[in-house]
Tab-separated table of C-alpha atoms in Angstrom:
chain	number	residue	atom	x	y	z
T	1	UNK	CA	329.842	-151.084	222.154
T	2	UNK	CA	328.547	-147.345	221.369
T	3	UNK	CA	325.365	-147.178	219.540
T	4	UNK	CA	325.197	-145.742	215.881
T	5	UNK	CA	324.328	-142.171	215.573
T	6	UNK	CA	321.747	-142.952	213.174
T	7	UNK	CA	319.582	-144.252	215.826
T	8	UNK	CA	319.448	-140.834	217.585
T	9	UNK	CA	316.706	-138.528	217.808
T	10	UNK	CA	318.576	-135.892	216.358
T	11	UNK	CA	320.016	-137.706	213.537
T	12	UNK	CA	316.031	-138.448	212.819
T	13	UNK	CA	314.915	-134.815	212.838
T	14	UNK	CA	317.857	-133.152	211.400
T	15	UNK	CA	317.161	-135.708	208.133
T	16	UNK	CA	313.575	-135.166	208.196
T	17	UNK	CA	313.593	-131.552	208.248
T	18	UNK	CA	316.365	-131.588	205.712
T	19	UNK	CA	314.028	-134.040	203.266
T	20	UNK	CA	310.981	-131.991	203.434
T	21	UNK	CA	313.098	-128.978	203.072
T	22	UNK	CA	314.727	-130.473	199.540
T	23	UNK	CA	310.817	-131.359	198.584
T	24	UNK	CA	309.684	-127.793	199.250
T	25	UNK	CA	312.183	-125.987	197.452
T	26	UNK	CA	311.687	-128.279	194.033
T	27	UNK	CA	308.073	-127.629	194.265
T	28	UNK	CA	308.210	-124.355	194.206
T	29	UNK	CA	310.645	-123.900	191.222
T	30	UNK	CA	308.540	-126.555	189.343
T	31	UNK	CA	305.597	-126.994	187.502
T	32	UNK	CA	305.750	-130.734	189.147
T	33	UNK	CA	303.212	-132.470	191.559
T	34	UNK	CA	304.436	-132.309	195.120
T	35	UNK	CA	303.882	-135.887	195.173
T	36	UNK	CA	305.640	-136.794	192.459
T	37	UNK	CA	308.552	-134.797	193.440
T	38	UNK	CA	308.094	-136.517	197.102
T	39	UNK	CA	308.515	-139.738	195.784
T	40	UNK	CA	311.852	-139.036	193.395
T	41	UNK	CA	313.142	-137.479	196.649
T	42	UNK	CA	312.414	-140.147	198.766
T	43	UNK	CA	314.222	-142.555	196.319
T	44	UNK	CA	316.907	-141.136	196.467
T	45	UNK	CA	317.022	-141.420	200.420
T	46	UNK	CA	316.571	-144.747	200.197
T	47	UNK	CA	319.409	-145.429	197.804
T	48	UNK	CA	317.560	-146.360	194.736
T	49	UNK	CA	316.379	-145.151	191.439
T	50	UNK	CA	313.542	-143.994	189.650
T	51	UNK	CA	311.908	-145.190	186.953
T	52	UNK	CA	309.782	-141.781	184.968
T	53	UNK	CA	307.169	-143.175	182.214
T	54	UNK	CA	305.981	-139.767	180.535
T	55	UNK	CA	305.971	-138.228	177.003
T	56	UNK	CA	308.704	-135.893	176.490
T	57	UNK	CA	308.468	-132.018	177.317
T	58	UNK	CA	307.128	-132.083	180.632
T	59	UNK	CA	310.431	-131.362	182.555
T	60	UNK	CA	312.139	-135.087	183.732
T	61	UNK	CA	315.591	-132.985	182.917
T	62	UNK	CA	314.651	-130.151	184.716
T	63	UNK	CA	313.536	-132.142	187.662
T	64	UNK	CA	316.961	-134.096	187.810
T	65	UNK	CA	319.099	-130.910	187.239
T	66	UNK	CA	317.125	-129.359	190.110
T	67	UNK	CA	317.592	-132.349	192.190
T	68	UNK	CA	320.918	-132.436	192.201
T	69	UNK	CA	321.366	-128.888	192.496
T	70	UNK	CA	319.226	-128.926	196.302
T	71	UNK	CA	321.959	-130.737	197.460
T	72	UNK	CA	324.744	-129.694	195.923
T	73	UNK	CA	325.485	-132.713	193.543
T	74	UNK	CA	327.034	-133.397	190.178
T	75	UNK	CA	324.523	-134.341	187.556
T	76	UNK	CA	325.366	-135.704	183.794
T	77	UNK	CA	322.858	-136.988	181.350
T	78	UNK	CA	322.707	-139.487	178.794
T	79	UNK	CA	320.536	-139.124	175.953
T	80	UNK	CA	319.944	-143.160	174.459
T	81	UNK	CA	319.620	-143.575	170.922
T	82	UNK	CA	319.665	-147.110	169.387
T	83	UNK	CA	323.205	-146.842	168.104
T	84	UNK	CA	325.073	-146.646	171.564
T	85	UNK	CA	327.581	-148.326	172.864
T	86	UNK	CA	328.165	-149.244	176.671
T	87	UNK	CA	331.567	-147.395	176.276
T	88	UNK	CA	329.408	-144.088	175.649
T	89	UNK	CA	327.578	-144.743	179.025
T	90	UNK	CA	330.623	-146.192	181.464
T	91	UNK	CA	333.754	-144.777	179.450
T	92	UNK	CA	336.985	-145.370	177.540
T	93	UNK	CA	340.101	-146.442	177.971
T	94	UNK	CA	342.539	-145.093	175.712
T	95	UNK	CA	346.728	-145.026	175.470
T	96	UNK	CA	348.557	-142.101	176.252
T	97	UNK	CA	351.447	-142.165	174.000
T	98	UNK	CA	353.008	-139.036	175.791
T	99	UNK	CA	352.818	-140.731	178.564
T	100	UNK	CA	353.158	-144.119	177.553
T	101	UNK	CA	350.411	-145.586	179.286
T	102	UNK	CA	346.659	-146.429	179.325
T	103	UNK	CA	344.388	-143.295	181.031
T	104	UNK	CA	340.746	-144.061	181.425
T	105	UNK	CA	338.061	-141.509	180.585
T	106	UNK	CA	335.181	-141.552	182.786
T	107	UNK	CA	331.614	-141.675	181.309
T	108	UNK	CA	328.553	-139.661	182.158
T	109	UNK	CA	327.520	-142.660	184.952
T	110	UNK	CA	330.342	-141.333	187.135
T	111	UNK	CA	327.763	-138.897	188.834
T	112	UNK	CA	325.591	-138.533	191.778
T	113	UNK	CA	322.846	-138.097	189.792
T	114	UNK	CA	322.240	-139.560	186.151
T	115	UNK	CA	319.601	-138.813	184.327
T	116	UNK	CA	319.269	-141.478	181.455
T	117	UNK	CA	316.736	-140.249	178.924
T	118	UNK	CA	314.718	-141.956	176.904
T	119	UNK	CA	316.336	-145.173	178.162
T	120	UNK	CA	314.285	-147.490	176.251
T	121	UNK	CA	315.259	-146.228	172.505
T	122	UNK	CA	318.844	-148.391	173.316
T	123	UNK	CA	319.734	-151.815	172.314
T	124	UNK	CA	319.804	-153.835	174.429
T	125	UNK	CA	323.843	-153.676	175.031
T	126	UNK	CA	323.259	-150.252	176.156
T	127	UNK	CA	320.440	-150.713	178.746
T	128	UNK	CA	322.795	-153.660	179.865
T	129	UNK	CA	325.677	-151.434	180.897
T	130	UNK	CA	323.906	-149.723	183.343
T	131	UNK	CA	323.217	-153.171	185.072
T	132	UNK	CA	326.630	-153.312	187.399
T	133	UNK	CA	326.550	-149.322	187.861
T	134	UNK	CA	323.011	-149.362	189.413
T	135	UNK	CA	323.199	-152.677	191.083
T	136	UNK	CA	327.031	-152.267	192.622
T	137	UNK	CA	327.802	-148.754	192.518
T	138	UNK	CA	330.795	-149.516	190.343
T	139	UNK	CA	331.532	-150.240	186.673
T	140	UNK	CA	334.350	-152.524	185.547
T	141	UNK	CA	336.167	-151.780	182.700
T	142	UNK	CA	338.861	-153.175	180.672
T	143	UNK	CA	339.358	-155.342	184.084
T	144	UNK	CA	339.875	-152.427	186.193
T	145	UNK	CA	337.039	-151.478	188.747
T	146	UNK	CA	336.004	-148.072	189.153
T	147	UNK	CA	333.906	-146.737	192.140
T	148	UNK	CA	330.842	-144.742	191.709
T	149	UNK	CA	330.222	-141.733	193.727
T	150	UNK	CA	328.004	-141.369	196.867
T	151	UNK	CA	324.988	-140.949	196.417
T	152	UNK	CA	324.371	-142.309	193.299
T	153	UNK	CA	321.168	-142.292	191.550
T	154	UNK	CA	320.084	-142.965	187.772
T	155	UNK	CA	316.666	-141.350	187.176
T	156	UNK	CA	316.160	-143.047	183.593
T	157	UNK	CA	313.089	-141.799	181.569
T	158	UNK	CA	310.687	-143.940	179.669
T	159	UNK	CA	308.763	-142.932	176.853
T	160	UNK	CA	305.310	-145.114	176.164
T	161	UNK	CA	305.896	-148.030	174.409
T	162	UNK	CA	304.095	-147.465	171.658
T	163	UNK	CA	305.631	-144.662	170.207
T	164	UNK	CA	308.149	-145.308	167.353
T	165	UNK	CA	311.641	-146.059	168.021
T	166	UNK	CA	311.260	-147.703	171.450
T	167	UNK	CA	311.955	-151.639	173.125
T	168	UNK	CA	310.741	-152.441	176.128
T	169	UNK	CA	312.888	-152.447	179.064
T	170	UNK	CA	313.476	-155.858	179.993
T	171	UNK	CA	312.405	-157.663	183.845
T	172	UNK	CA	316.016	-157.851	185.099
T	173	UNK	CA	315.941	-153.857	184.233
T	174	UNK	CA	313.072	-153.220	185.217
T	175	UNK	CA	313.547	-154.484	188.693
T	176	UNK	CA	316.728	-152.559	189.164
T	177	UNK	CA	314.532	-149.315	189.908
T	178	UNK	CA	313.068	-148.624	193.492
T	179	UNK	CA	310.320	-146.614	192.059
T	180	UNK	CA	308.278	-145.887	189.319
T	181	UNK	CA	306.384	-142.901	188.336
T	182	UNK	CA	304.537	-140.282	185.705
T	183	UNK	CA	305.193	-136.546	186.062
T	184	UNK	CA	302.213	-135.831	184.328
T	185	UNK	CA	301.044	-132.838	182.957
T	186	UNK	CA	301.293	-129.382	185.133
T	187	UNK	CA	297.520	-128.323	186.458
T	188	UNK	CA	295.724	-125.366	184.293
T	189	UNK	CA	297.633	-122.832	187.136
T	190	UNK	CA	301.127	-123.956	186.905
T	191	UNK	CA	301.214	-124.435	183.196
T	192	UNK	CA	299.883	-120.776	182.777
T	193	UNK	CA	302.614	-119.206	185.119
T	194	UNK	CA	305.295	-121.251	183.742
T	195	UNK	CA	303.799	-119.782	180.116
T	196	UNK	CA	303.890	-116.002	181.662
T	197	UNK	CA	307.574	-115.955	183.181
T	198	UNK	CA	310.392	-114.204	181.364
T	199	UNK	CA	311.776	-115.951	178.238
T	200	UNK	CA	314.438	-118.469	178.634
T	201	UNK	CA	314.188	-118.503	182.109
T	202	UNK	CA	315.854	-121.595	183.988
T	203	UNK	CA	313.466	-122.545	187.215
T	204	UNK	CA	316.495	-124.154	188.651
T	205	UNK	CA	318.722	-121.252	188.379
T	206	UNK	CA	317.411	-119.677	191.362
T	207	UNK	CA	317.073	-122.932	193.396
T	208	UNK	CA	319.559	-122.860	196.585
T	209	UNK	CA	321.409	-125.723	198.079
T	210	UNK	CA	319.857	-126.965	201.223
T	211	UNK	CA	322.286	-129.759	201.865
T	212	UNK	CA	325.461	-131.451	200.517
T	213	UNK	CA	325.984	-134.940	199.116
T	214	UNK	CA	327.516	-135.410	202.594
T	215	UNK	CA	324.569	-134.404	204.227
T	216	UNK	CA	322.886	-136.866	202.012
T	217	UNK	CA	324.790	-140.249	202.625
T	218	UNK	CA	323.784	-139.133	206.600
T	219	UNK	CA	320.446	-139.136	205.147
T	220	UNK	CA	320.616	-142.276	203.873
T	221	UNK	CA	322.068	-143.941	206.630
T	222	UNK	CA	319.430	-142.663	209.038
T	223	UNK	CA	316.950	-144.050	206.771
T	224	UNK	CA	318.674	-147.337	206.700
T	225	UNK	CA	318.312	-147.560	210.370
T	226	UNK	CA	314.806	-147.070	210.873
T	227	UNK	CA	312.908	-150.116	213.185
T	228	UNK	CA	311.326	-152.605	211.228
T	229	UNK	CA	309.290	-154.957	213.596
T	230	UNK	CA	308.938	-158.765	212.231
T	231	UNK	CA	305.079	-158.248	212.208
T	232	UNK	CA	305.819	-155.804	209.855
T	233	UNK	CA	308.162	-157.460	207.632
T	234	UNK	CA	305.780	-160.423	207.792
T	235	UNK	CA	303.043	-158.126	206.513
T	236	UNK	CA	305.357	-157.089	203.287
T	237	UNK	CA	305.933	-160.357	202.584
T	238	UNK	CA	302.009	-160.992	202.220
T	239	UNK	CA	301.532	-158.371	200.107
T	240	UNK	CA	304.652	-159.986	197.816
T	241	UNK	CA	303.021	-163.087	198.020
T	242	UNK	CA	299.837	-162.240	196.821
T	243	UNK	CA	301.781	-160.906	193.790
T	244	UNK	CA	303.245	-164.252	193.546
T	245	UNK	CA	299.980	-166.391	193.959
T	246	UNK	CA	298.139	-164.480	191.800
T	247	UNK	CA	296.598	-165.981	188.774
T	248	UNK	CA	296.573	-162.188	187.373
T	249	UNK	CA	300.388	-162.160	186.789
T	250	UNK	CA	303.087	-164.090	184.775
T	251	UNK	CA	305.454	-163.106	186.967
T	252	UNK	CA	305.293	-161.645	190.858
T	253	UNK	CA	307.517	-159.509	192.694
T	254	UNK	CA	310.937	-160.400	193.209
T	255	UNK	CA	312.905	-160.498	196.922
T	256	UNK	CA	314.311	-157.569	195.503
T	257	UNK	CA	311.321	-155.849	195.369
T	258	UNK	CA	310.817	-156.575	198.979
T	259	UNK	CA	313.842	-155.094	199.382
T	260	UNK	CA	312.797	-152.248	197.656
T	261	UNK	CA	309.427	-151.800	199.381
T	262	UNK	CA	310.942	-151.655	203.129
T	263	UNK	CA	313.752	-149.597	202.017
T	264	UNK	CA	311.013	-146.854	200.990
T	265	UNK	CA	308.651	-147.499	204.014
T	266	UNK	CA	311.362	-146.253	206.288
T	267	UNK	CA	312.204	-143.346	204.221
T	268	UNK	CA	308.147	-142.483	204.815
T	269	UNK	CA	308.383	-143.498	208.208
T	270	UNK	CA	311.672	-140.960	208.697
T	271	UNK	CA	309.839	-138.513	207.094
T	272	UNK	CA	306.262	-138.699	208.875
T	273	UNK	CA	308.762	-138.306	212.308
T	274	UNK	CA	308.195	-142.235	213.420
T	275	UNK	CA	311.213	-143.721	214.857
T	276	UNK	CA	309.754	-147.239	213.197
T	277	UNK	CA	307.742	-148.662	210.147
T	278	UNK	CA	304.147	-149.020	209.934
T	279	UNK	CA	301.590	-150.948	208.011
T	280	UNK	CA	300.487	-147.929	206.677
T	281	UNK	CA	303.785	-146.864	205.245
T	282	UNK	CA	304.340	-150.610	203.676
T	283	UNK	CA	300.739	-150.088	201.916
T	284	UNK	CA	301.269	-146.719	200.821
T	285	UNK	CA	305.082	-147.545	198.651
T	286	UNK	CA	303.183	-150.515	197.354
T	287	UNK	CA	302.178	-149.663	194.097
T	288	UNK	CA	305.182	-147.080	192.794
T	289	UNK	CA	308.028	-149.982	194.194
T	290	UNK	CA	305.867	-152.803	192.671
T	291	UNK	CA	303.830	-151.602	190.156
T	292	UNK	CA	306.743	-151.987	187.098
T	293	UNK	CA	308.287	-154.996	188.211
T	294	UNK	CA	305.109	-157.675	187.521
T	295	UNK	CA	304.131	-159.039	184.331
T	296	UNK	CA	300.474	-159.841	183.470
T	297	UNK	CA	299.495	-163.009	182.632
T	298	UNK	CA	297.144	-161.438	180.132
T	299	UNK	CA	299.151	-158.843	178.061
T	300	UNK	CA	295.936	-157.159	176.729
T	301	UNK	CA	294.853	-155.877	180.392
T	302	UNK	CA	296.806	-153.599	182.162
T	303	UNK	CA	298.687	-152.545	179.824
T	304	UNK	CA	299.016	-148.678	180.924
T	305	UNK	CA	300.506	-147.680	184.136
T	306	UNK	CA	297.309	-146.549	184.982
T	307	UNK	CA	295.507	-149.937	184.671
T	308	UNK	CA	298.273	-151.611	186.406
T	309	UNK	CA	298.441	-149.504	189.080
T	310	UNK	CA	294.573	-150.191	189.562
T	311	UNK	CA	294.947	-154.176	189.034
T	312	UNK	CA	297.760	-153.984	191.902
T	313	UNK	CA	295.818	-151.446	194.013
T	314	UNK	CA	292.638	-154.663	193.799
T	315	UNK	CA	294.710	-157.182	194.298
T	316	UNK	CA	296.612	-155.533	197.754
T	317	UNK	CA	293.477	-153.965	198.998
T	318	UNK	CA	292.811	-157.533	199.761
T	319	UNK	CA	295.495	-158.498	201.951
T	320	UNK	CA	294.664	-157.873	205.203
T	321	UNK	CA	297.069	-155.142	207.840
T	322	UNK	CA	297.905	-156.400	210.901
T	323	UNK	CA	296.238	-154.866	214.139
T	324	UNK	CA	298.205	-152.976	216.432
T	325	UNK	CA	301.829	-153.176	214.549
């Protein structure tokens, strides 16, 4: 029995040069961190989505348009409101009397890239539909099953939960995103020559392709493949444990979430040129694939992502590595 491409060393270096290629061209048409733009990147590698908590105007449409635009993908976006229907999201069927028959209208989901803004202003049916699409890769519809395109990725924004007009995204939604992050404001620098360019300039207008969606599913797989020793896995289970055991949260993170968490280390793994997962790379996706999915048993602490992300980053620096993995 032949072995898989994916295992080869060129499979490895074509997709690593390839993913730090895509990062390098985004940060230089955005005002974005590099790290920030790492991680949405890496996401997508790894077959999830990303989760963007940020107050509006600081580019998550711009970074989605430009995402999909590196390698050569379709991108739609949905703009939530709290009068939405799931048929406004997955699409309609409607009859044809010309043709005497039923044609179905695809949504905005039926895209490699969906950016869902604002995500938490929906009811609750809304949020729902998006379940099956980002869980399966297909929507279902009037009984008929539809395949989503490869990749697929929803990058849903989040706006704080305090502001008017919003519900918090429930667990089971929550815990459908890989990752989850804040753009942040641009530093003093960027903001000032993003102030200075010509007028109605678009910074993703003179962003190139440097890959296809083809290239991309490659990607993907190569990540996939990536060695994941058992002392390894056994150390990402501790970490999810002490999540578990804590007496600091409600509720720990899920088997999905380990999921999650190894699917990311390999895509660092790929990308620092390792041909397997360290401990390292387990500790270092810790926070942005676990971060949103625990509840605190004390709803008055930790309620920023900040303050979470430093309860999580206590409560993990605790858990020993193991030696020599």
């Amino acid at each position: 029995m032949s072995e898989s491409p994916y295992l080869s060393d060129r499979y490895r270096e074509t997709s690593r040069t390839t993913l730090h290629a895509i990062v390098t061209a985004l940060s230089g048409a955005l005002a974005t961190n590099r790290q920030v733009v790492s991680l949405a990147v890496m996401t997508l590698a790894a077959g999830g989505h990303l989760l963007l908590e940020d107050v509006p105007g600081i580019g998550k449409t711009t970074l989605a348009r430009a995402l999909a635009r590196t390698i050569s993908a379709q991108v739609s976006r949905i703009q939530f409101t709290s009068d939405m229907l799931p048929s406004d999201i997955t699409g309609v069927t409607v009859f044809d009397q010309g043709a005497r028959e039923f044609t179905f209208f695809r949504g905005p989901v039926f895209a490699e890239i969906v950016l869902a803004d604002e995500i938490n202003r929906a009811n609750p049916k809304a949020q729902a539909a998006l379940l099956e699409a980002m869980e399966e890769r297909r929507v279902t519809v009037d009984g008929t099953t539809y395949e989503l395109p490869r990749p697929f990725i929803v990058i849903a924004t989040q706006n704080p939960v305090e502001m008017e007009g919003t519900y918090p995204l429930p667990e089971a939604q929550l815990d459908r995103f890989m990752t989850r992050t804040s753009l942040g404001y641009p530093t003093p620098q960027a903001e000032a020559r993003m102030l200075i360019s010509p007028s109605g300039r678009d910074p993703v207008g003179a962003l190139k392709p440097v890959c296809t969606a083809g290239d991309m599913r490659a990607i993907i797989q190569t990540a996939a493949h990536i060695h994941v020793s058992q002392t390894v896995a056994a150390y990402a289970v501790s970490l999810l444990s002490a999540t578990r055991n804590s007496p600091q949260y409600r509720l720990g993170a899920s088997p999905r979430a380990g999921l999650a968490l190894l699917a990311m280390s390999r895509v660092r793994a790929l990308m620092q040129g390792q041909d397997s997962v360290f401990p390292g790379d387990v500790r270092a996706m810790a926070i942005p694939v676990l971060s949103h999915r625990l509840v605190l048993a004390d709803s008055a602490y930790g309620s920023t992502a900040s303050e979470r992300d430093q309860a999580l980053d206590s409560l993990l620096a605790r858990v020993p590595a193991p030696r020599g993995a």
